[in-house]
mmCIF file with all atom_site columns, C-alpha atoms and ligand atoms in Angstrom:
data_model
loop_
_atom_site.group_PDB
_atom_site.id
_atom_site.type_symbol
_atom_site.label_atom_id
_atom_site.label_alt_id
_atom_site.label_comp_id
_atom_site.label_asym_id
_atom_site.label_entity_id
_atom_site.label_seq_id
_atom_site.pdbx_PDB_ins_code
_atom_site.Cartn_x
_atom_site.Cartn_y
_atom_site.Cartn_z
_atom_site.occupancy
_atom_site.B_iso_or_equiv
_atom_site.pdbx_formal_charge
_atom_site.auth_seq_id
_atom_site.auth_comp_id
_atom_site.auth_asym_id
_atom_site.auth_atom_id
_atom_site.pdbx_PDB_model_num
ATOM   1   C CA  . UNK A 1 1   ? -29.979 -75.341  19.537 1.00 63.00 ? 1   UNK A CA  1
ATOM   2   C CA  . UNK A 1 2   ? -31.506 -78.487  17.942 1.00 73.00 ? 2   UNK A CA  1
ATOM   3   C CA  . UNK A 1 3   ? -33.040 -80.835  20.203 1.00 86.00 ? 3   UNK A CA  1
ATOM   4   C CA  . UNK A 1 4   ? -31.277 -84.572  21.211 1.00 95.00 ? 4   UNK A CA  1
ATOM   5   C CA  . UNK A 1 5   ? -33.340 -86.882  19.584 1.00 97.00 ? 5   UNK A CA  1
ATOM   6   C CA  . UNK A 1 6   ? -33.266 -90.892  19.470 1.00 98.00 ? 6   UNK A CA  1
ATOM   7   C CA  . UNK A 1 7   ? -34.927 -93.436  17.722 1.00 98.00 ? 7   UNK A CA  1
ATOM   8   C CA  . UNK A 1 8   ? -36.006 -95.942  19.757 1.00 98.00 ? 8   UNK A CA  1
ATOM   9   C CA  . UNK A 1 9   ? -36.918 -99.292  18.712 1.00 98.00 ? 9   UNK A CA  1
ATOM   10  C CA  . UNK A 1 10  ? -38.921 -102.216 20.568 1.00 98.00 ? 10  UNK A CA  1
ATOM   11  C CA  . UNK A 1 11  ? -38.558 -105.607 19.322 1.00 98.00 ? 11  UNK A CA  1
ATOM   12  C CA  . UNK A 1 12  ? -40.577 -108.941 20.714 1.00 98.00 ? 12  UNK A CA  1
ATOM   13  C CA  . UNK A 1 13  ? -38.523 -109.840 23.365 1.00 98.00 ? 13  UNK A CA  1
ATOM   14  C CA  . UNK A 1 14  ? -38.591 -110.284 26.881 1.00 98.00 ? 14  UNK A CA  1
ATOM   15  C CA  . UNK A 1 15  ? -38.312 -107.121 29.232 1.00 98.00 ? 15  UNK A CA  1
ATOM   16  C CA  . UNK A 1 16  ? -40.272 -104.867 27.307 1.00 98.00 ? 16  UNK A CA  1
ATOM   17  C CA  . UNK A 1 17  ? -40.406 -102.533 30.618 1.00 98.00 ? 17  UNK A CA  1
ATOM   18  C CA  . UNK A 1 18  ? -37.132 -101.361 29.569 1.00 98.00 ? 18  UNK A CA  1
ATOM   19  C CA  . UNK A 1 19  ? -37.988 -100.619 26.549 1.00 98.00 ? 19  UNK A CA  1
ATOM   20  C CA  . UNK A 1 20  ? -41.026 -98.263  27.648 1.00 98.00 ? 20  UNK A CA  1
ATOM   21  C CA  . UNK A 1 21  ? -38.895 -96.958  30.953 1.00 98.00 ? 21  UNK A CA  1
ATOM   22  C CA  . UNK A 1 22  ? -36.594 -95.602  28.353 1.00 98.00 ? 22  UNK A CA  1
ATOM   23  C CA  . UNK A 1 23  ? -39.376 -93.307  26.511 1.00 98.00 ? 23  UNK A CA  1
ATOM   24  C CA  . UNK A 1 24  ? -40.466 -92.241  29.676 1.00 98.00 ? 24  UNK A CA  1
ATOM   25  C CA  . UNK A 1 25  ? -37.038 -91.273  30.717 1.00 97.00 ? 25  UNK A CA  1
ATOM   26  C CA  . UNK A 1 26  ? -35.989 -89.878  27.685 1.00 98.00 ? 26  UNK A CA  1
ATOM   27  C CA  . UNK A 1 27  ? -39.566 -87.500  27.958 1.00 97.00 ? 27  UNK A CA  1
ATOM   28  C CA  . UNK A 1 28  ? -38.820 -85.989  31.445 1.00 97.00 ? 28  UNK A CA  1
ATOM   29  C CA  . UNK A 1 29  ? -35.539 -85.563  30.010 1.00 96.00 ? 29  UNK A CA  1
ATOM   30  C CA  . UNK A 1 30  ? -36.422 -83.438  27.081 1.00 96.00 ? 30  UNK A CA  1
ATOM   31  C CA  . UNK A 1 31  ? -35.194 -85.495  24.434 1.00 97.00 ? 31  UNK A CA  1
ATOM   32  C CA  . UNK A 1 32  ? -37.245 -86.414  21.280 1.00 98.00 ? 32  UNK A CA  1
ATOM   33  C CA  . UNK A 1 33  ? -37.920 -89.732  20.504 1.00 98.00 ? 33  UNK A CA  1
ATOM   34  C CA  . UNK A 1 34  ? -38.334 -91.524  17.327 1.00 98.00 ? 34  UNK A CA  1
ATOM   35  C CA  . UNK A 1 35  ? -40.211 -94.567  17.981 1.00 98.00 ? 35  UNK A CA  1
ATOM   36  C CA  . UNK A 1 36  ? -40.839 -97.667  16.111 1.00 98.00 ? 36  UNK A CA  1
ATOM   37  C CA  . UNK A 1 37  ? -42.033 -101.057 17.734 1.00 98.00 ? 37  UNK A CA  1
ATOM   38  C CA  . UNK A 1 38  ? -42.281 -104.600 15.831 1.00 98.00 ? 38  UNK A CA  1
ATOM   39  C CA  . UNK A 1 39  ? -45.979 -106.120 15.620 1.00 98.00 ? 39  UNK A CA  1
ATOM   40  C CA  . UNK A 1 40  ? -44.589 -108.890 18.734 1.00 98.00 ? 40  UNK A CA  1
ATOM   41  C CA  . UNK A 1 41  ? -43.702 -105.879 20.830 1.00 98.00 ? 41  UNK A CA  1
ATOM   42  C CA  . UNK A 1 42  ? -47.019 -104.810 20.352 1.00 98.00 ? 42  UNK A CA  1
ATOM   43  C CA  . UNK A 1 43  ? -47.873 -108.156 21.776 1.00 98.00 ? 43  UNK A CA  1
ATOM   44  C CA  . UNK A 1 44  ? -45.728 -107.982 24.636 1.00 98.00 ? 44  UNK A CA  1
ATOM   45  C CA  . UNK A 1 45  ? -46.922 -104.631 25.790 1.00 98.00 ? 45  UNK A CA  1
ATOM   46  C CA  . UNK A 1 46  ? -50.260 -106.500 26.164 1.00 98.00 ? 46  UNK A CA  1
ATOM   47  C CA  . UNK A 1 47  ? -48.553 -109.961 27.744 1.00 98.00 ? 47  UNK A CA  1
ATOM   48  C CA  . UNK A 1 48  ? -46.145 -107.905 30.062 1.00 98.00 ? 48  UNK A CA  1
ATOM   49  C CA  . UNK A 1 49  ? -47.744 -105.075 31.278 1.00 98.00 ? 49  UNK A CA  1
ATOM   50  C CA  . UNK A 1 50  ? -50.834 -103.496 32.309 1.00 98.00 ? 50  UNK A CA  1
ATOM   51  C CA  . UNK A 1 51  ? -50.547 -100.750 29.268 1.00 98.00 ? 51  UNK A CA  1
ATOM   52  C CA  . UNK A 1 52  ? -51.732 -100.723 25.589 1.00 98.00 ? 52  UNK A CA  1
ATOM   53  C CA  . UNK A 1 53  ? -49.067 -100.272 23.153 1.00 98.00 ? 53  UNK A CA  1
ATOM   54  C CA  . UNK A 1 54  ? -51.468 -96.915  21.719 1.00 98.00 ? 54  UNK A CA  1
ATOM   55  C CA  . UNK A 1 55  ? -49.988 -96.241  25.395 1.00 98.00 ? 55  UNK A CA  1
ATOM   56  C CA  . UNK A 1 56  ? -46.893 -96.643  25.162 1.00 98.00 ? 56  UNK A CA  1
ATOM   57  C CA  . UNK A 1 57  ? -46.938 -95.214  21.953 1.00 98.00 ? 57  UNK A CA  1
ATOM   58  C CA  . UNK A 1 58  ? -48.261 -91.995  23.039 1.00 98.00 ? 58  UNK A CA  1
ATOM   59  C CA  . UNK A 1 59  ? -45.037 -91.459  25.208 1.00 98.00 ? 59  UNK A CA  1
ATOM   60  C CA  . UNK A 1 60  ? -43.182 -90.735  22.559 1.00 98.00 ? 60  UNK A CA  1
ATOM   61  C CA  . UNK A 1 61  ? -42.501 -87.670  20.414 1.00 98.00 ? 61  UNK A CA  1
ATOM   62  C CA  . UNK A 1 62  ? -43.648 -89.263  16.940 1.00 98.00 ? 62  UNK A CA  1
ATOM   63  C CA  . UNK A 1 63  ? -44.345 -93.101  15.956 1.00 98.00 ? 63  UNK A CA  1
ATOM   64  C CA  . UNK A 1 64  ? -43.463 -95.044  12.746 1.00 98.00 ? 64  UNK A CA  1
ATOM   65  C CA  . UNK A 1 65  ? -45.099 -97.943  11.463 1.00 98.00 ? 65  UNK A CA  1
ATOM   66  C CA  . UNK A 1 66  ? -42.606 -101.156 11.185 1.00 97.00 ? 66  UNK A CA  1
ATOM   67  C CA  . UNK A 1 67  ? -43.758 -101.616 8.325  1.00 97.00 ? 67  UNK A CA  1
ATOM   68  C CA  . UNK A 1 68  ? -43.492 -98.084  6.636  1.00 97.00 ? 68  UNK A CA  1
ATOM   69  C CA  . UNK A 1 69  ? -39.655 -97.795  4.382  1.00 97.00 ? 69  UNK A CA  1
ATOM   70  C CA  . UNK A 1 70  ? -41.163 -94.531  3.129  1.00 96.00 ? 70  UNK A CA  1
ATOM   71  C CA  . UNK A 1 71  ? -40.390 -93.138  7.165  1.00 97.00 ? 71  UNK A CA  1
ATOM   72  C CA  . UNK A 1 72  ? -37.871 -90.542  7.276  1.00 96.00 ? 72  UNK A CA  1
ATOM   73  C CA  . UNK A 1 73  ? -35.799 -93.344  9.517  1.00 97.00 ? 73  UNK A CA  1
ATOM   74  C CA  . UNK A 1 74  ? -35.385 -95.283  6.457  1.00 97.00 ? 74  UNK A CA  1
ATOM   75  C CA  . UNK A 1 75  ? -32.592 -92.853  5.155  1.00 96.00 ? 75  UNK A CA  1
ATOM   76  C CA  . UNK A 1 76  ? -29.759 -92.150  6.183  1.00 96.00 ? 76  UNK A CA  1
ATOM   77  C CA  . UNK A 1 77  ? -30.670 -88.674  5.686  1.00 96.00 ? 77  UNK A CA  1
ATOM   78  C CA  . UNK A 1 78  ? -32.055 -88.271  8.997  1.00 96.00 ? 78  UNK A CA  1
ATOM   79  C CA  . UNK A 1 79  ? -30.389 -86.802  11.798 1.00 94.00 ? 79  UNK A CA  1
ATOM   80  C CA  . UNK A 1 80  ? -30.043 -88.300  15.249 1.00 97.00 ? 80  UNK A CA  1
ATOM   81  C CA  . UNK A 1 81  ? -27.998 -88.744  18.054 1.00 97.00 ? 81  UNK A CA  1
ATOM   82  C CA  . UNK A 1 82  ? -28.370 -92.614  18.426 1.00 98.00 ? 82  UNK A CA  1
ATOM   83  C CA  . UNK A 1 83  ? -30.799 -95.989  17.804 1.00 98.00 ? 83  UNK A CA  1
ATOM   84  C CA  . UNK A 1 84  ? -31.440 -97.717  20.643 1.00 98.00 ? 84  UNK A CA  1
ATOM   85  C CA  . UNK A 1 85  ? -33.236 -101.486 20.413 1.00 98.00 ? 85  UNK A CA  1
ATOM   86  C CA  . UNK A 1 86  ? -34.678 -102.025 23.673 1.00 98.00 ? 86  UNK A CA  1
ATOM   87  C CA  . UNK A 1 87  ? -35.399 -105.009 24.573 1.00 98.00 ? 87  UNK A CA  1
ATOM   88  C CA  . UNK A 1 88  ? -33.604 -106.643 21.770 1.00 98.00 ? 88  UNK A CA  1
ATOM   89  C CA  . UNK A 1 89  ? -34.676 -109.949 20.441 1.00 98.00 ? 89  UNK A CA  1
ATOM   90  C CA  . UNK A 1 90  ? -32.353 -112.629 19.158 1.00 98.00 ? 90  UNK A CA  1
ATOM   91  C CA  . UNK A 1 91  ? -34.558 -112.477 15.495 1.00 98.00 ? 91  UNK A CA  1
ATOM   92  C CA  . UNK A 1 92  ? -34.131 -108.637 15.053 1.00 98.00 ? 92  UNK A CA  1
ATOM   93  C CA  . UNK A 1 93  ? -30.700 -108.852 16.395 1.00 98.00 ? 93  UNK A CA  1
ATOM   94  C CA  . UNK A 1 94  ? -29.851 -111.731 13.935 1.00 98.00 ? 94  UNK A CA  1
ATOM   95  C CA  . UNK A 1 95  ? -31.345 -109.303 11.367 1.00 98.00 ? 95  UNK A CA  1
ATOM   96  C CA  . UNK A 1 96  ? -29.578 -106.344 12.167 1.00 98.00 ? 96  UNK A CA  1
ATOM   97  C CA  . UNK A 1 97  ? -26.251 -108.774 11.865 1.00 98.00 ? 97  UNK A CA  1
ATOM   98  C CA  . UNK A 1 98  ? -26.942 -109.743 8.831  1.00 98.00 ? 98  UNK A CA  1
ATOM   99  C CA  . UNK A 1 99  ? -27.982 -106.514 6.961  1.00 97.00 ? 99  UNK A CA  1
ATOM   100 C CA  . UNK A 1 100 ? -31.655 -108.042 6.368  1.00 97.00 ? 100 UNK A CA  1
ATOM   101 C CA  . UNK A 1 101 ? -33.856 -105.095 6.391  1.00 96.00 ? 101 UNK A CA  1
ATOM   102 C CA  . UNK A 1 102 ? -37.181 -106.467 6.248  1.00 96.00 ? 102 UNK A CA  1
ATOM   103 C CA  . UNK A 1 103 ? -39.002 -104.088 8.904  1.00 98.00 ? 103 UNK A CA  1
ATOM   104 C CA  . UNK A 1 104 ? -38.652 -100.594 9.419  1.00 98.00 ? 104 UNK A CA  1
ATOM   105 C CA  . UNK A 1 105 ? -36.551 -101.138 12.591 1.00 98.00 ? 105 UNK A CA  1
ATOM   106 C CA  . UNK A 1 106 ? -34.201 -103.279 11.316 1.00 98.00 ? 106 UNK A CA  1
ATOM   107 C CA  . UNK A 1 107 ? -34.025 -100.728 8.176  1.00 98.00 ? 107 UNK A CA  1
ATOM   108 C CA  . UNK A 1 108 ? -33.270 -97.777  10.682 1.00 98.00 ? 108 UNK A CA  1
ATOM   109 C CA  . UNK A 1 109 ? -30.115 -99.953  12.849 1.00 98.00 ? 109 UNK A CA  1
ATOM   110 C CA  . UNK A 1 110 ? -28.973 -100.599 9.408  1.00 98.00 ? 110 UNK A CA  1
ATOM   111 C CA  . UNK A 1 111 ? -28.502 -97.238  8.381  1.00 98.00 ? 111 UNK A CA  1
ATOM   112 C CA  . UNK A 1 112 ? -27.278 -96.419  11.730 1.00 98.00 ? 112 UNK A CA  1
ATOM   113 C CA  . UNK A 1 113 ? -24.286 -98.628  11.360 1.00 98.00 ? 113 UNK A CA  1
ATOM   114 C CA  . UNK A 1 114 ? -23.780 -97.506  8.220  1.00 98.00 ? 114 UNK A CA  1
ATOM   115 C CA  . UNK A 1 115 ? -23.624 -93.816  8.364  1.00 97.00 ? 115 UNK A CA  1
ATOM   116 C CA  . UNK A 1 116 ? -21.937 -94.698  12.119 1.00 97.00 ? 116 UNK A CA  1
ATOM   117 C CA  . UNK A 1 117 ? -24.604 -93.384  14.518 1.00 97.00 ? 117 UNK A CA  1
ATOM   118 C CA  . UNK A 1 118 ? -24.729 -94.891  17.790 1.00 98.00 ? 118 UNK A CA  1
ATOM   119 C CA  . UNK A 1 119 ? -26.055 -97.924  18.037 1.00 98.00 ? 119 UNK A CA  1
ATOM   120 C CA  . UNK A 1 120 ? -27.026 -99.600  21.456 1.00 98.00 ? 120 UNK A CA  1
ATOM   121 C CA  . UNK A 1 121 ? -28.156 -102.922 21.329 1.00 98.00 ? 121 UNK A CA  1
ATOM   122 C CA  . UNK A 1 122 ? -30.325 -104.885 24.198 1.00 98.00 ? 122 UNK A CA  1
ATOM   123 C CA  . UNK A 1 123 ? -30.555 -107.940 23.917 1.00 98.00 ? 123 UNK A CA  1
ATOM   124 C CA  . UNK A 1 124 ? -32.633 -110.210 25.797 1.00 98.00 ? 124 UNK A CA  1
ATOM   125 C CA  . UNK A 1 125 ? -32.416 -114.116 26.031 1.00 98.00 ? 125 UNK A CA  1
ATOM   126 C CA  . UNK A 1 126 ? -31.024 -116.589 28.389 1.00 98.00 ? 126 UNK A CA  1
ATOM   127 C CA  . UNK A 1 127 ? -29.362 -118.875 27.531 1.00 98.00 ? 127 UNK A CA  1
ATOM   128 C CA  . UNK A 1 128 ? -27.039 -117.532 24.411 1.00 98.00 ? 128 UNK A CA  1
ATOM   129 C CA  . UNK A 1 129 ? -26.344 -120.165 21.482 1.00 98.00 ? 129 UNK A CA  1
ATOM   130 C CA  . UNK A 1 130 ? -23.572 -119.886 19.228 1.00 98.00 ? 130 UNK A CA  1
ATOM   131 C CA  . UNK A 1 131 ? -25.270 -118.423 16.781 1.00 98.00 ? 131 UNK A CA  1
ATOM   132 C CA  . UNK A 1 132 ? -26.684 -115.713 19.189 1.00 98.00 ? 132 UNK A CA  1
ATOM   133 C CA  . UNK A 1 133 ? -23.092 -115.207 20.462 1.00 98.00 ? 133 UNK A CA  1
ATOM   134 C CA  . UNK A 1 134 ? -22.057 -115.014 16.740 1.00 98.00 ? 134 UNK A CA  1
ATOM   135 C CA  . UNK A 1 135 ? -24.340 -112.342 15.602 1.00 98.00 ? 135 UNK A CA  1
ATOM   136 C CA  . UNK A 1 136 ? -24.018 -110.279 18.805 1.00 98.00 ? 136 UNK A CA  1
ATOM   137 C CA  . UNK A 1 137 ? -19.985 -110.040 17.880 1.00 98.00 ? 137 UNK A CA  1
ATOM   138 C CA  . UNK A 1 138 ? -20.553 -109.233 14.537 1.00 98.00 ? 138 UNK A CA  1
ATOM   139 C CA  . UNK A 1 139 ? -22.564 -106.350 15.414 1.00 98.00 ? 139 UNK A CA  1
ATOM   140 C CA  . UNK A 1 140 ? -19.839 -104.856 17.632 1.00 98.00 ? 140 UNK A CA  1
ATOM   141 C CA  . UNK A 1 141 ? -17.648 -105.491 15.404 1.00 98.00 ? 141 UNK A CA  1
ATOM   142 C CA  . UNK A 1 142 ? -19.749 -103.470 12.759 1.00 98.00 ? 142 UNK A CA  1
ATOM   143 C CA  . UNK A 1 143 ? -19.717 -100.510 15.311 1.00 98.00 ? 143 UNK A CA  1
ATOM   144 C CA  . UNK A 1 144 ? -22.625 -100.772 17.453 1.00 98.00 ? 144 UNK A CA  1
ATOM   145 C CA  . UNK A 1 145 ? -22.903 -101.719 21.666 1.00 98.00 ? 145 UNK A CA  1
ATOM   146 C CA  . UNK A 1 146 ? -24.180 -104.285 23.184 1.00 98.00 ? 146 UNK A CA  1
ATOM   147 C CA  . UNK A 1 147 ? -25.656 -103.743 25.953 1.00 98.00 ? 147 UNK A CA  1
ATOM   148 C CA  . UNK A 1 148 ? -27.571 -106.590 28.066 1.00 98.00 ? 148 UNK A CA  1
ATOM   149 C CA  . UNK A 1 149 ? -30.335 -106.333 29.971 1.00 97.00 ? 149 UNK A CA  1
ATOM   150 C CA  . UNK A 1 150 ? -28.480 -107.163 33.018 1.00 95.00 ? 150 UNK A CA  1
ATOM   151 C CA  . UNK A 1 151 ? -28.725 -105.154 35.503 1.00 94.00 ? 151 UNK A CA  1
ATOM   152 C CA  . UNK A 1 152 ? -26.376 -104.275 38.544 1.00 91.00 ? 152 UNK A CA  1
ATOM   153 C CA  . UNK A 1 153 ? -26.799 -104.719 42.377 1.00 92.00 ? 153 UNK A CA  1
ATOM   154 C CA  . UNK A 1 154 ? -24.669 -102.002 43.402 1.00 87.00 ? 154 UNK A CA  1
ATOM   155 C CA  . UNK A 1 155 ? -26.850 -99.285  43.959 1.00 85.00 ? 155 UNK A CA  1
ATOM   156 C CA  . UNK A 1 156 ? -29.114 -101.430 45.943 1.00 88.00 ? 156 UNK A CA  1
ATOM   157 C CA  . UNK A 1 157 ? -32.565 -101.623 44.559 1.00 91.00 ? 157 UNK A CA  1
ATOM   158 C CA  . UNK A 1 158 ? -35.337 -102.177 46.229 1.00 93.00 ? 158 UNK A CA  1
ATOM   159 C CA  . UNK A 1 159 ? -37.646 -103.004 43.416 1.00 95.00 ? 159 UNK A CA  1
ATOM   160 C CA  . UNK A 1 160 ? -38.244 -103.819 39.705 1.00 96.00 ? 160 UNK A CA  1
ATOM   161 C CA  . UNK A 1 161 ? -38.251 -100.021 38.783 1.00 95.00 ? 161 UNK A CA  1
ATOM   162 C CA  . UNK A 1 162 ? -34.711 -99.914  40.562 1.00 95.00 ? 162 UNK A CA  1
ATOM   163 C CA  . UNK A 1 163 ? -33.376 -102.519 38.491 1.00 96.00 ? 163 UNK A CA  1
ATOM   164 C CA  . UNK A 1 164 ? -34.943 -101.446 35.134 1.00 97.00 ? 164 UNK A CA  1
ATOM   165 C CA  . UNK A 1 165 ? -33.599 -97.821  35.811 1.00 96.00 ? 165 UNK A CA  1
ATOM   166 C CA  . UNK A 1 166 ? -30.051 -99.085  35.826 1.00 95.00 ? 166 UNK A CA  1
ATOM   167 C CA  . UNK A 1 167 ? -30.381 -100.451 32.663 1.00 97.00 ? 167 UNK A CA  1
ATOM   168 C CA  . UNK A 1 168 ? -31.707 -97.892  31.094 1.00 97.00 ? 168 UNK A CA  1
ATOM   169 C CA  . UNK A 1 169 ? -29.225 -95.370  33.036 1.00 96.00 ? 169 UNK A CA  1
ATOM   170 C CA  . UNK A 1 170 ? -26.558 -97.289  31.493 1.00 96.00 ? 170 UNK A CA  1
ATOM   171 C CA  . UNK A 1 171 ? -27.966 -96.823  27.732 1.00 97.00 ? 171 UNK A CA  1
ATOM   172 C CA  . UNK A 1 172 ? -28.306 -93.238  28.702 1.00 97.00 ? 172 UNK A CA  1
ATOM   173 C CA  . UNK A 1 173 ? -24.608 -93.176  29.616 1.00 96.00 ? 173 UNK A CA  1
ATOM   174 C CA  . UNK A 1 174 ? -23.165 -94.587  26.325 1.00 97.00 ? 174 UNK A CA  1
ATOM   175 C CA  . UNK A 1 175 ? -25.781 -91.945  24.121 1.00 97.00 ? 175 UNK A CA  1
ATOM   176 C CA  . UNK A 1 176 ? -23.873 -89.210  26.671 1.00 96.00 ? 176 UNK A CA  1
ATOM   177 C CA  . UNK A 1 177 ? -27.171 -87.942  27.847 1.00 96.00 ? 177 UNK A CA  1
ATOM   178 C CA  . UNK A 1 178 ? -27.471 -87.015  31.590 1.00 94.00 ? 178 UNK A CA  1
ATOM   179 C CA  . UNK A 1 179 ? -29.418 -88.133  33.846 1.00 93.00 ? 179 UNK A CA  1
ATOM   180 C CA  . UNK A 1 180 ? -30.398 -89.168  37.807 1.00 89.00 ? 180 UNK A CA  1
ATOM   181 C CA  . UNK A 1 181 ? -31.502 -93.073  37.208 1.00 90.00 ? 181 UNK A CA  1
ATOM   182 C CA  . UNK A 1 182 ? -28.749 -94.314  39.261 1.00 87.00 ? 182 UNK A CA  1
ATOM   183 C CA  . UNK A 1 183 ? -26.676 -93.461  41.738 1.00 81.00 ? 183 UNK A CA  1
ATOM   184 C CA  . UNK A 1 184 ? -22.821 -94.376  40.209 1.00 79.00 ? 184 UNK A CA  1
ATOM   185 C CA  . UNK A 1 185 ? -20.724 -95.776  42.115 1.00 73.00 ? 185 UNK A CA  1
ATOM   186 C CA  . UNK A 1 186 ? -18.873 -93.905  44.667 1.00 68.00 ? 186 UNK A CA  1
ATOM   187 C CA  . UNK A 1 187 ? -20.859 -90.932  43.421 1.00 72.00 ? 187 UNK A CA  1
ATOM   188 C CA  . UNK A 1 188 ? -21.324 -89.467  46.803 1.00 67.00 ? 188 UNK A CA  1
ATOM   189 C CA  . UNK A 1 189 ? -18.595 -90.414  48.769 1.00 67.00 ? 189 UNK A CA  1
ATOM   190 C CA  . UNK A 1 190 ? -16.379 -88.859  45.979 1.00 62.00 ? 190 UNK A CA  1
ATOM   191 C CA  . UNK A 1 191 ? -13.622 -91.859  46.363 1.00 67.00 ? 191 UNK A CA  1
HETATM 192 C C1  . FMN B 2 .   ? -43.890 -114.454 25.742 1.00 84.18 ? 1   FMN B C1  1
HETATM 193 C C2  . FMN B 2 .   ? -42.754 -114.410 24.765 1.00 84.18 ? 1   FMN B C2  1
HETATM 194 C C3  . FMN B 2 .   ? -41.488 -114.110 25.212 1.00 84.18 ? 1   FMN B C3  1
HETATM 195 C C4  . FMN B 2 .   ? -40.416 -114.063 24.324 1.00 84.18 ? 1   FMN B C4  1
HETATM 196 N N1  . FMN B 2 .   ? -39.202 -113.713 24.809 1.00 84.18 ? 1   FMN B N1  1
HETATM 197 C C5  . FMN B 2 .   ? -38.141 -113.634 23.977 1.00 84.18 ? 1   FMN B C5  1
HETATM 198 C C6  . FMN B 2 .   ? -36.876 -113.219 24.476 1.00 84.18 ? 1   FMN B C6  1
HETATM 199 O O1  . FMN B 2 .   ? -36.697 -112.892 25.644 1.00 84.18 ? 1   FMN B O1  1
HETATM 200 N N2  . FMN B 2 .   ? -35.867 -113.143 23.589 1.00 84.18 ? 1   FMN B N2  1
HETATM 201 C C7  . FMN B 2 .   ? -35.997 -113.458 22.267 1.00 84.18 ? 1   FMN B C7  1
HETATM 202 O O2  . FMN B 2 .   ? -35.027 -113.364 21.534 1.00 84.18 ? 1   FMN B O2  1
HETATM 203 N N3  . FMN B 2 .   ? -37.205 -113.844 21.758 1.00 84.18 ? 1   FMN B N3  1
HETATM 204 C C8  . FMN B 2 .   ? -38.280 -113.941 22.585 1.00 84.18 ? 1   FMN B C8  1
HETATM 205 N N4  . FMN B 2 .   ? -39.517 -114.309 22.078 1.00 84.18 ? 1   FMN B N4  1
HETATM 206 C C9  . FMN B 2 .   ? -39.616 -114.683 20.664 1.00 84.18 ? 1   FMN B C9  1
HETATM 207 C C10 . FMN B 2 .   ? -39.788 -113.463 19.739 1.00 84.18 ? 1   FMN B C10 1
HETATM 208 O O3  . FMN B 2 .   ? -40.950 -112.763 20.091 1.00 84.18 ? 1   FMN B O3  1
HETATM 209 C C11 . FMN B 2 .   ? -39.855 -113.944 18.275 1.00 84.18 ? 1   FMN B C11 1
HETATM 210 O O4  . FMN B 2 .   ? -38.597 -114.449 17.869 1.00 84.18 ? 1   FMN B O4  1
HETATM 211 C C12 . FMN B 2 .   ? -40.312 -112.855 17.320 1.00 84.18 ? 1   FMN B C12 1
HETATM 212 O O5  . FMN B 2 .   ? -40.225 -113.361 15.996 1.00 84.18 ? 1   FMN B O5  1
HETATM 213 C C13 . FMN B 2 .   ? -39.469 -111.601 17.430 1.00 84.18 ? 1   FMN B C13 1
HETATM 214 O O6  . FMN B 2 .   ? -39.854 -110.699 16.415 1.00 84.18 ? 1   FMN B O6  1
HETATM 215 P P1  . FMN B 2 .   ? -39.329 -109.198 16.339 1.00 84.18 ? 1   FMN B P1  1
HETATM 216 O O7  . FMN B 2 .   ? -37.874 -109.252 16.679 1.00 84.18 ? 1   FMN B O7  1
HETATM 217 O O8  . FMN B 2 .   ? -39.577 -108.790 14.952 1.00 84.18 ? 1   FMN B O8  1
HETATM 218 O O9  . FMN B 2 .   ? -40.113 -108.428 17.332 1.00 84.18 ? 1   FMN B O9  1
HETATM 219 C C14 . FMN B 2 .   ? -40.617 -114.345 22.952 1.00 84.18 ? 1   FMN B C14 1
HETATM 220 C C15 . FMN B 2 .   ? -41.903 -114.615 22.490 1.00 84.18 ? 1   FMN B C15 1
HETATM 221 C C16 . FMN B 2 .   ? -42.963 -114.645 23.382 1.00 84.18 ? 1   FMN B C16 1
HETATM 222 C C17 . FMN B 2 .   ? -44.352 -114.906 22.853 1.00 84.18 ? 1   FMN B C17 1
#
């Protein structure tokens, strides 16, 4: 049986943690990941956390350049079970709304809408304009989810890792891939 496979794609925002929880997760899970991060994620590997992005790069199954429209992930050709943009900034998401395709990520969510793969989209910024409001709708309208980095108290964590883990739990959930990040609610008690 083929293997689940996502592409993953890290834009300059905010929160890049979840970004690089979510190839780590997706490794111990078994699923293959498709990664390609924007030259200001690179950068906020190095402003966020202690890692390199060659690092966080090495987590995944294979790497594409951003810049690089001869990648497989440039056609709709390729087969996968989802795009995530993790963490999602309010340029890339303004360029997935409007169908500008100038790097290889915003090529790949492109094609994603278009040949309706999932799309999960997280976006990162506080507080929202209009215009940031306006492009987030017209993405769900066009098919994909959006999915904020905003993460919920209910399972009680304790620390950062808690809190990025039900994020990336939740983008887990909508790509119907299994996993232990957080405990649901009323998962034990059975209620
Ligand atoms: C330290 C830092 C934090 C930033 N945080 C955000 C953010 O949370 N959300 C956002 O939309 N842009 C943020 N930006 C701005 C983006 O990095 C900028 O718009 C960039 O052009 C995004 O490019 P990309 O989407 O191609 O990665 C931040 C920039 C810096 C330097």
């Amino acid at each position: 049986m083929a293997k689940t496979r996502i592409i993953v794609g890290l834009s300059g925002a905010s929160g890049i943690i979840y970004g690089i929880r979510l190839l780590e997760a997706a490794r111990e899970l078994g699923v293959e990941t498709d990664l390609i991060m924007t030259e200001t994620a690179a950068e906020m590997i190095e402003i966020e956390t202690s890692l390199s992005p060659e690092q966080v790069a090495a987590t995944a199954t294979r790497v594409h350049q951003s810049n690089d429209f001869t990648s497989s992930l440039a056609s709709g050709s390729f087969s996968h079970q989802g795009m995530v943009v993790i963490p999602a900034s309010m340029k890339t998401v303004a360029g997935i709304a409007c169908g500008f395709a100038d790097n290889l990520l915003l090529r790949a969510a492109d094609v994603a809408l278009k040949e309706h793969r999932p799309l999960v989209v997280v976006p990162r910024e506080t507080p929202l304009s209009m215009i940031h409001l306006r492009n987030m709708l017209t993405l769900a309208q066009a098919g994909a989810v959006i999915l904020p980095a905003s993460p919920g108290f209910y399972h009680q964590p304790v620390d950062i890792q808690g809190l990025v883990d039900h994020v990336v739990g939740k983008v887990l959930d909508v790509l119907s891939i299994e996993h232990h990040l957080y405990r649901k609610w009323r998962e034990e008690d059975g209620k």
